[in-house]
Amino acid sequence: MRITGDHGGLAIAGRLDVRTAADARTRLHLAVDGGQGDLVLDLSALESWDATGLGVIMGTHRRAGRSGRRLVLRGVPEQLQRLLVATRLHRILAVAG
């Protein structure tokens, strides 16, 4: 897993799963805490994820809300979009495009 970007926008590449969740959570929470306004999370290079990875995204969403920010997902892979719809998380998370 690779995360690039800053406090306003990040991109995740590779896997977001139980093995990478702790590092991803730390990086995403630092980005939320260190910025203002929307935090755009580009998932277009995300190759795979599991429930733990989805939990990291949801935790980041909650943290952003508590900080007066909004997490916006961009470039969501089609399979993940279907999962968000099936779990009704598409009603909670902001998805651009």
N, CA, C and O atoms as CSV, one atom per row, in Angstrom:
chain,resi,resn,atom,element,x,y,z
A,1,MET,N,N,0.845,-1.169,0.000
A,1,MET,CA,C,0.000,0.000,0.000
A,1,MET,C,C,0.888,1.229,0.000
A,1,MET,O,O,1.910,1.277,0.685
A,2,ARG,N,N,0.485,2.215,-0.775
A,2,ARG,CA,C,1.184,3.486,-0.855
A,2,ARG,C,C,0.152,4.594,-0.721
A,2,ARG,O,O,-0.875,4.583,-1.401
A,3,ILE,N,N,0.428,5.550,0.157
A,3,ILE,CA,C,-0.440,6.713,0.291
A,3,ILE,C,C,0.389,7.944,-0.023
A,3,ILE,O,O,1.439,8.169,0.580
A,4,THR,N,N,-0.085,8.733,-0.962
A,4,THR,CA,C,0.606,9.968,-1.331
A,4,THR,C,C,-0.355,11.135,-1.179
A,4,THR,O,O,-1.572,10.953,-1.224
A,5,GLY,N,N,0.180,12.315,-1.002
A,5,GLY,CA,C,-0.640,13.512,-0.913
A,5,GLY,C,C,-0.385,14.284,0.357
A,5,GLY,O,O,0.623,14.101,1.040
A,6,ASP,N,N,-1.348,15.169,0.657
A,6,ASP,CA,C,-1.195,16.041,1.818
A,6,ASP,C,C,-2.508,16.136,2.582
A,6,ASP,O,O,-3.363,15.258,2.464
A,7,HIS,N,N,-2.669,17.192,3.359
A,7,HIS,CA,C,-3.837,17.339,4.230
A,7,HIS,C,C,-5.129,17.645,3.479
A,7,HIS,O,O,-6.211,17.576,4.061
A,8,GLY,N,N,-5.032,17.975,2.215
A,8,GLY,CA,C,-6.223,18.295,1.433
A,8,GLY,C,C,-6.642,17.190,0.489
A,8,GLY,O,O,-7.805,17.102,0.098
A,9,GLY,N,N,-5.689,16.344,0.124
A,9,GLY,CA,C,-5.993,15.264,-0.804
A,9,GLY,C,C,-4.958,14.165,-0.718
A,9,GLY,O,O,-3.755,14.423,-0.680
A,10,LEU,N,N,-5.444,12.933,-0.687
A,10,LEU,CA,C,-4.571,11.767,-0.615
A,10,LEU,C,C,-4.985,10.761,-1.676
A,10,LEU,O,O,-6.139,10.734,-2.106
A,11,ALA,N,N,-4.043,9.943,-2.090
A,11,ALA,CA,C,-4.325,8.847,-3.012
A,11,ALA,C,C,-3.792,7.561,-2.399
A,11,ALA,O,O,-2.666,7.517,-1.903
A,12,ILE,N,N,-4.605,6.521,-2.438
A,12,ILE,CA,C,-4.186,5.213,-1.936
A,12,ILE,C,C,-3.997,4.296,-3.129
A,12,ILE,O,O,-4.873,4.187,-3.987
A,13,ALA,N,N,-2.852,3.641,-3.178
A,13,ALA,CA,C,-2.563,2.670,-4.232
A,13,ALA,C,C,-2.239,1.329,-3.582
A,13,ALA,O,O,-1.684,1.275,-2.485
A,14,GLY,N,N,-2.592,0.259,-4.269
A,14,GLY,CA,C,-2.280,-1.074,-3.760
A,14,GLY,C,C,-3.433,-1.664,-2.973
A,14,GLY,O,O,-4.592,-1.578,-3.378
A,15,ARG,N,N,-3.093,-2.272,-1.830
A,15,ARG,CA,C,-4.078,-2.984,-1.016
A,15,ARG,C,C,-4.423,-2.183,0.237
A,15,ARG,O,O,-3.554,-1.570,0.856
A,16,LEU,N,N,-5.682,-2.199,0.593
A,16,LEU,CA,C,-6.135,-1.622,1.852
A,16,LEU,C,C,-6.852,-2.751,2.590
A,16,LEU,O,O,-8.052,-2.968,2.418
A,17,ASP,N,N,-6.091,-3.456,3.409
A,17,ASP,CA,C,-6.638,-4.635,4.067
A,17,ASP,C,C,-6.084,-4.756,5.483
A,17,ASP,O,O,-5.459,-3.828,5.996
A,18,VAL,N,N,-6.312,-5.875,6.092
A,18,VAL,CA,C,-5.928,-6.067,7.492
A,18,VAL,C,C,-4.424,-5.859,7.702
A,18,VAL,O,O,-4.010,-5.416,8.773
A,19,ARG,N,N,-3.613,-6.170,6.705
A,19,ARG,CA,C,-2.159,-6.013,6.845
A,19,ARG,C,C,-1.702,-4.564,6.749
A,19,ARG,O,O,-0.665,-4.207,7.307
A,20,THR,N,N,-2.454,-3.732,6.056
A,20,THR,CA,C,-2.041,-2.339,5.850
A,20,THR,C,C,-2.901,-1.341,6.615
A,20,THR,O,O,-2.635,-0.139,6.583
A,21,ALA,N,N,-3.927,-1.828,7.299
A,21,ALA,CA,C,-4.911,-0.948,7.932
A,21,ALA,C,C,-4.303,-0.003,8.964
A,21,ALA,O,O,-4.638,1.182,8.978
A,22,ALA,N,N,-3.430,-0.492,9.816
A,22,ALA,CA,C,-2.872,0.355,10.882
A,22,ALA,C,C,-2.092,1.528,10.296
A,22,ALA,O,O,-2.260,2.665,10.738
A,23,ASP,N,N,-1.244,1.263,9.307
A,23,ASP,CA,C,-0.478,2.338,8.678
A,23,ASP,C,C,-1.398,3.314,7.951
A,23,ASP,O,O,-1.207,4.528,8.029
A,24,ALA,N,N,-2.396,2.785,7.244
A,24,ALA,CA,C,-3.327,3.648,6.520
A,24,ALA,C,C,-4.114,4.515,7.496
A,24,ALA,O,O,-4.281,5.713,7.268
A,25,ARG,N,N,-4.594,3.920,8.573
A,25,ARG,CA,C,-5.363,4.668,9.574
A,25,ARG,C,C,-4.542,5.827,10.128
A,25,ARG,O,O,-5.037,6.949,10.229
A,26,THR,N,N,-3.305,5.561,10.482
A,26,THR,CA,C,-2.427,6.604,11.023
A,26,THR,C,C,-2.262,7.744,10.027
A,26,THR,O,O,-2.406,8.913,10.388
A,27,ARG,N,N,-1.963,7.412,8.790
A,27,ARG,CA,C,-1.729,8.436,7.756
A,27,ARG,C,C,-2.985,9.250,7.470
A,27,ARG,O,O,-2.922,10.473,7.344
A,28,LEU,N,N,-4.130,8.568,7.367
A,28,LEU,CA,C,-5.378,9.265,7.076
A,28,LEU,C,C,-5.805,10.155,8.236
A,28,LEU,O,O,-6.280,11.269,8.015
A,29,HIS,N,N,-5.644,9.686,9.455
A,29,HIS,CA,C,-6.019,10.495,10.620
A,29,HIS,C,C,-5.111,11.715,10.762
A,29,HIS,O,O,-5.577,12.783,11.159
A,30,LEU,N,N,-3.837,11.576,10.448
A,30,LEU,CA,C,-2.940,12.738,10.460
A,30,LEU,C,C,-3.380,13.775,9.428
A,30,LEU,O,O,-3.329,14.978,9.686
A,31,ALA,N,N,-3.808,13.305,8.266
A,31,ALA,CA,C,-4.278,14.219,7.225
A,31,ALA,C,C,-5.541,14.943,7.676
A,31,ALA,O,O,-5.681,16.145,7.452
A,32,VAL,N,N,-6.460,14.219,8.308
A,32,VAL,CA,C,-7.694,14.850,8.812
A,32,VAL,C,C,-7.356,15.901,9.854
A,32,VAL,O,O,-7.868,17.019,9.806
A,33,ASP,N,N,-6.497,15.541,10.791
A,33,ASP,CA,C,-6.174,16.436,11.907
A,33,ASP,C,C,-5.377,17.657,11.474
A,33,ASP,O,O,-5.417,18.689,12.143
A,34,GLY,N,N,-4.656,17.553,10.367
A,34,GLY,CA,C,-3.764,18.632,9.967
A,34,GLY,C,C,-4.300,19.588,8.925
A,34,GLY,O,O,-3.573,20.476,8.479
A,35,GLY,N,N,-5.547,19.435,8.527
A,35,GLY,CA,C,-6.049,20.289,7.460
A,35,GLY,C,C,-7.409,20.876,7.750
A,35,GLY,O,O,-7.944,20.760,8.853
A,36,GLN,N,N,-7.958,21.515,6.719
A,36,GLN,CA,C,-9.281,22.138,6.796
A,36,GLN,C,C,-10.041,21.827,5.514
A,36,GLN,O,O,-9.450,21.487,4.489
A,37,GLY,N,N,-11.347,21.949,5.590
A,37,GLY,CA,C,-12.169,21.729,4.405
A,37,GLY,C,C,-12.242,20.260,4.035
A,37,GLY,O,O,-11.944,19.382,4.845
A,38,ASP,N,N,-12.648,20.007,2.789
A,38,ASP,CA,C,-12.791,18.629,2.326
A,38,ASP,C,C,-11.441,17.927,2.259
A,38,ASP,O,O,-10.431,18.524,1.887
A,39,LEU,N,N,-11.444,16.655,2.623
A,39,LEU,CA,C,-10.286,15.787,2.415
A,39,LEU,C,C,-10.675,14.828,1.304
A,39,LEU,O,O,-11.540,13.973,1.489
A,40,VAL,N,N,-10.040,14.969,0.156
A,40,VAL,CA,C,-10.345,14.125,-0.998
A,40,VAL,C,C,-9.436,12.902,-0.954
A,40,VAL,O,O,-8.215,13.016,-0.854
A,41,LEU,N,N,-10.061,11.732,-1.031
A,41,LEU,CA,C,-9.331,10.466,-0.997
A,41,LEU,C,C,-9.522,9.782,-2.343
A,41,LEU,O,O,-10.607,9.288,-2.651
A,42,ASP,N,N,-8.451,9.758,-3.147
A,42,ASP,CA,C,-8.484,9.164,-4.480
A,42,ASP,C,C,-8.200,7.668,-4.365
A,42,ASP,O,O,-7.135,7.259,-3.902
A,43,LEU,N,N,-9.166,6.864,-4.792
A,43,LEU,CA,C,-9.042,5.409,-4.691
A,43,LEU,C,C,-8.846,4.747,-6.050
A,43,LEU,O,O,-8.950,3.525,-6.157
A,44,SER,N,N,-8.567,5.527,-7.086
A,44,SER,CA,C,-8.490,4.986,-8.443
A,44,SER,C,C,-7.375,3.947,-8.616
A,44,SER,O,O,-7.467,3.101,-9.504
A,45,ALA,N,N,-6.336,3.993,-7.797
A,45,ALA,CA,C,-5.246,3.009,-7.898
A,45,ALA,C,C,-5.356,1.924,-6.823
A,45,ALA,O,O,-4.417,1.154,-6.623
A,46,LEU,N,N,-6.488,1.863,-6.140
A,46,LEU,CA,C,-6.704,0.844,-5.123
A,46,LEU,C,C,-6.978,-0.480,-5.817
A,46,LEU,O,O,-7.925,-0.597,-6.594
A,47,GLU,N,N,-6.142,-1.483,-5.534
A,47,GLU,CA,C,-6.255,-2.771,-6.208
A,47,GLU,C,C,-7.171,-3.737,-5.469
A,47,GLU,O,O,-7.915,-4.493,-6.093
A,48,SER,N,N,-7.117,-3.712,-4.136
A,48,SER,CA,C,-7.969,-4.611,-3.364
A,48,SER,C,C,-8.173,-4.051,-1.970
A,48,SER,O,O,-7.415,-3.193,-1.518
A,49,TRP,N,N,-9.205,-4.541,-1.290
A,49,TRP,CA,C,-9.568,-4.078,0.038
A,49,TRP,C,C,-10.333,-5.204,0.713
A,49,TRP,O,O,-10.780,-6.145,0.058
A,50,ASP,N,N,-10.478,-5.101,2.000
A,50,ASP,CA,C,-11.316,-6.034,2.744
A,50,ASP,C,C,-12.146,-5.234,3.740
A,50,ASP,O,O,-12.143,-4.004,3.711
A,51,ALA,N,N,-12.851,-5.928,4.612
A,51,ALA,CA,C,-13.722,-5.249,5.573
A,51,ALA,C,C,-12.926,-4.329,6.492
A,51,ALA,O,O,-13.419,-3.273,6.890
A,52,THR,N,N,-11.709,-4.719,6.829
A,52,THR,CA,C,-10.873,-3.881,7.684
A,52,THR,C,C,-10.533,-2.580,6.962
A,52,THR,O,O,-10.576,-1.508,7.567
A,53,GLY,N,N,-10.200,-2.662,5.691
A,53,GLY,CA,C,-9.910,-1.470,4.902
A,53,GLY,C,C,-11.117,-0.565,4.786
A,53,GLY,O,O,-10.991,0.657,4.863
A,54,LEU,N,N,-12.287,-1.154,4.601
A,54,LEU,CA,C,-13.513,-0.361,4.558
A,54,LEU,C,C,-13.753,0.314,5.908
A,54,LEU,O,O,-14.233,1.446,5.971
A,55,GLY,N,N,-13.409,-0.399,6.991
A,55,GLY,CA,C,-13.516,0.183,8.325
A,55,GLY,C,C,-12.596,1.383,8.509
A,55,GLY,O,O,-12.953,2.341,9.195
A,56,VAL,N,N,-11.420,1.337,7.903
A,56,VAL,CA,C,-10.487,2.470,7.971
A,56,VAL,C,C,-11.109,3.691,7.290
A,56,VAL,O,O,-11.017,4.808,7.799
A,57,ILE,N,N,-11.736,3.471,6.145
A,57,ILE,CA,C,-12.385,4.570,5.433
A,57,ILE,C,C,-13.532,5.138,6.269
A,57,ILE,O,O,-13.682,6.355,6.375
A,58,MET,N,N,-14.328,4.270,6.854
A,58,MET,CA,C,-15.444,4.740,7.685
A,58,MET,C,C,-14.937,5.475,8.925
A,58,MET,O,O,-15.509,6.493,9.313
A,59,GLY,N,N,-13.887,4.980,9.541
A,59,GLY,CA,C,-13.306,5.657,10.699
A,59,GLY,C,C,-12.769,7.028,10.336
A,59,GLY,O,O,-12.894,7.974,11.114
A,60,THR,N,N,-12.173,7.138,9.162
A,60,THR,CA,C,-11.674,8.426,8.689
A,60,THR,C,C,-12.841,9.378,8.427
A,60,THR,O,O,-12.758,10.570,8.722
A,61,HIS,N,N,-13.914,8.848,7.876
A,61,HIS,CA,C,-15.127,9.648,7.649
A,61,HIS,C,C,-15.649,10.205,8.974
A,61,HIS,O,O,-15.964,11.392,9.063
A,62,ARG,N,N,-15.743,9.372,9.991
A,62,ARG,CA,C,-16.229,9.826,11.298
A,62,ARG,C,C,-15.295,10.856,11.919
A,62,ARG,O,O,-15.748,11.855,12.477
A,63,ARG,N,N,-13.993,10.612,11.822
A,63,ARG,CA,C,-13.019,11.555,12.384
A,63,ARG,C,C,-13.103,12.900,11.671
A,63,ARG,O,O,-13.034,13.954,12.303
A,64,ALA,N,N,-13.252,12.852,10.357
A,64,ALA,CA,C,-13.371,14.095,9.589
A,64,ALA,C,C,-14.606,14.871,10.037
A,64,ALA,O,O,-14.543,16.088,10.216
A,65,GLY,N,N,-15.718,14.181,10.218
A,65,GLY,CA,C,-16.939,14.843,10.656
A,65,GLY,C,C,-16.785,15.502,12.015
A,65,GLY,O,O,-17.277,16.610,12.229
A,66,ARG,N,N,-16.104,14.825,12.939
A,66,ARG,CA,C,-15.870,15.399,14.268
A,66,ARG,C,C,-14.954,16.611,14.205
A,66,ARG,O,O,-14.987,17.466,15.090
A,67,SER,N,N,-14.135,16.686,13.157
A,67,SER,CA,C,-13.200,17.805,12.995
A,67,SER,C,C,-13.784,18.919,12.138
A,67,SER,O,O,-13.092,19.885,11.818
A,68,GLY,N,N,-15.058,18.790,11.763
A,68,GLY,CA,C,-15.671,19.802,10.916
A,68,GLY,C,C,-15.262,19.693,9.458
A,68,GLY,O,O,-15.396,20.650,8.696
A,69,ARG,N,N,-14.767,18.531,9.072
A,69,ARG,CA,C,-14.347,18.309,7.689
A,69,ARG,C,C,-15.255,17.276,7.043
A,69,ARG,O,O,-16.119,16.689,7.693
A,70,ARG,N,N,-15.043,17.071,5.764
A,70,ARG,CA,C,-15.805,16.070,5.032
A,70,ARG,C,C,-14.834,15.221,4.222
A,70,ARG,O,O,-13.970,15.752,3.524
A,71,LEU,N,N,-14.978,13.907,4.315
A,71,LEU,CA,C,-14.188,12.996,3.500
A,71,LEU,C,C,-14.934,12.787,2.191
A,71,LEU,O,O,-16.113,12.430,2.186
A,72,VAL,N,N,-14.235,13.013,1.078
A,72,VAL,CA,C,-14.817,12.841,-0.252
A,72,VAL,C,C,-14.012,11.781,-0.985
A,72,VAL,O,O,-12.802,11.927,-1.159
A,73,LEU,N,N,-14.679,10.714,-1.416
A,73,LEU,CA,C,-14.019,9.646,-2.163
A,73,LEU,C,C,-14.078,9.962,-3.648
A,73,LEU,O,O,-15.116,10.363,-4.174
A,74,ARG,N,N,-12.945,9.775,-4.312
A,74,ARG,CA,C,-12.859,10.023,-5.757
A,74,ARG,C,C,-12.233,8.794,-6.400
A,74,ARG,O,O,-11.393,8.130,-5.792
A,75,GLY,N,N,-12.636,8.492,-7.620
A,75,GLY,CA,C,-12.047,7.373,-8.353
A,75,GLY,C,C,-12.329,6.032,-7.701
A,75,GLY,O,O,-11.465,5.155,-7.679
A,76,VAL,N,N,-13.525,5.867,-7.174
A,76,VAL,CA,C,-13.879,4.625,-6.477
A,76,VAL,C,C,-14.000,3.495,-7.502
A,76,VAL,O,O,-14.780,3.604,-8.448
A,77,PRO,N,N,-13.232,2.407,-7.325
A,77,PRO,CA,C,-13.334,1.274,-8.253
A,77,PRO,C,C,-14.764,0.723,-8.295
A,77,PRO,O,O,-15.490,0.777,-7.303
A,78,GLU,N,N,-15.147,0.202,-9.440
A,78,GLU,CA,C,-16.521,-0.258,-9.647
A,78,GLU,C,C,-16.951,-1.300,-8.610
A,78,GLU,O,O,-18.073,-1.243,-8.108
A,79,GLN,N,N,-16.078,-2.240,-8.290
A,79,GLN,CA,C,-16.441,-3.266,-7.299
A,79,GLN,C,C,-16.691,-2.651,-5.932
A,79,GLN,O,O,-17.600,-3.072,-5.217
A,80,LEU,N,N,-15.892,-1.664,-5.567
A,80,LEU,CA,C,-16.093,-1.001,-4.290
A,80,LEU,C,C,-17.369,-0.173,-4.313
A,80,LEU,O,O,-18.062,-0.081,-3.300
A,81,GLN,N,N,-17.687,0.428,-5.445
A,81,GLN,CA,C,-18.945,1.162,-5.567
A,81,GLN,C,C,-20.127,0.234,-5.324
A,81,GLN,O,O,-21.073,0.594,-4.624
A,82,ARG,N,N,-20.072,-0.968,-5.906
A,82,ARG,CA,C,-21.148,-1.940,-5.697
A,82,ARG,C,C,-21.246,-2.337,-4.230
A,82,ARG,O,O,-22.347,-2.500,-3.703
A,83,LEU,N,N,-20.109,-2.492,-3.569
A,83,LEU,CA,C,-20.108,-2.834,-2.146
A,83,LEU,C,C,-20.716,-1.699,-1.322
A,83,LEU,O,O,-21.486,-1.949,-0.394
A,84,LEU,N,N,-20.379,-0.466,-1.652
A,84,LEU,CA,C,-20.932,0.678,-0.924
A,84,LEU,C,C,-22.453,0.740,-1.085
A,84,LEU,O,O,-23.166,1.081,-0.141
A,85,VAL,N,N,-22.943,0.412,-2.274
A,85,VAL,CA,C,-24.388,0.400,-2.495
A,85,VAL,C,C,-25.028,-0.755,-1.724
A,85,VAL,O,O,-26.058,-0.576,-1.074
A,86,ALA,N,N,-24.420,-1.929,-1.796
A,86,ALA,CA,C,-24.981,-3.105,-1.112
A,86,ALA,C,C,-25.052,-2.907,0.399
A,86,ALA,O,O,-25.974,-3.399,1.050
A,87,THR,N,N,-24.085,-2.192,0.952
A,87,THR,CA,C,-24.060,-1.947,2.398
A,87,THR,C,C,-24.727,-0.633,2.775
A,87,THR,O,O,-24.784,-0.267,3.949
A,88,ARG,N,N,-25.235,0.078,1.760
A,88,ARG,CA,C,-25.884,1.386,1.914
A,88,ARG,C,C,-24.950,2.471,2.446
A,88,ARG,O,O,-25.407,3.514,2.913
A,89,LEU,N,N,-23.660,2.227,2.374
A,89,LEU,CA,C,-22.693,3.238,2.805
A,89,LEU,C,C,-22.610,4.386,1.812
A,89,LEU,O,O,-22.112,5.460,2.150
A,90,HIS,N,N,-23.090,4.175,0.590
A,90,HIS,CA,C,-23.108,5.263,-0.398
A,90,HIS,C,C,-24.023,6.399,0.054
A,90,HIS,O,O,-23.917,7.516,-0.453
A,91,ARG,N,N,-24.912,6.127,0.997
A,91,ARG,CA,C,-25.784,7.172,1.545
A,91,ARG,C,C,-25.089,8.004,2.599
A,91,ARG,O,O,-25.524,9.111,2.914
A,92,ILE,N,N,-24.007,7.472,3.144
A,92,ILE,CA,C,-23.271,8.139,4.220
A,92,ILE,C,C,-22.023,8.828,3.691
A,92,ILE,O,O,-21.731,9.966,4.061
A,93,LEU,N,N,-21.288,8.140,2.827
A,93,LEU,CA,C,-20.027,8.660,2.305
A,93,LEU,C,C,-20.268,9.561,1.099
A,93,LEU,O,O,-21.153,9.299,0.285
A,94,ALA,N,N,-19.477,10.619,0.991
A,94,ALA,CA,C,-19.523,11.498,-0.182
A,94,ALA,C,C,-18.625,10.892,-1.262
A,94,ALA,O,O,-17.433,10.674,-1.044
A,95,VAL,N,N,-19.215,10.625,-2.425
A,95,VAL,CA,C,-18.473,10.050,-3.535
A,95,VAL,C,C,-18.545,11.016,-4.702
A,95,VAL,O,O,-19.630,11.317,-5.199
A,96,ALA,N,N,-17.395,11.500,-5.138
A,96,ALA,CA,C,-17.324,12.435,-6.271
A,96,ALA,C,C,-17.352,11.658,-7.575
A,96,ALA,O,O,-16.758,10.585,-7.686
A,97,GLY,N,N,-18.054,12.217,-8.568
A,97,GLY,CA,C,-18.074,11.619,-9.892
A,97,GLY,C,C,-18.924,10.398,-9.916
A,97,GLY,O,O,-19.057,9.760,-10.961
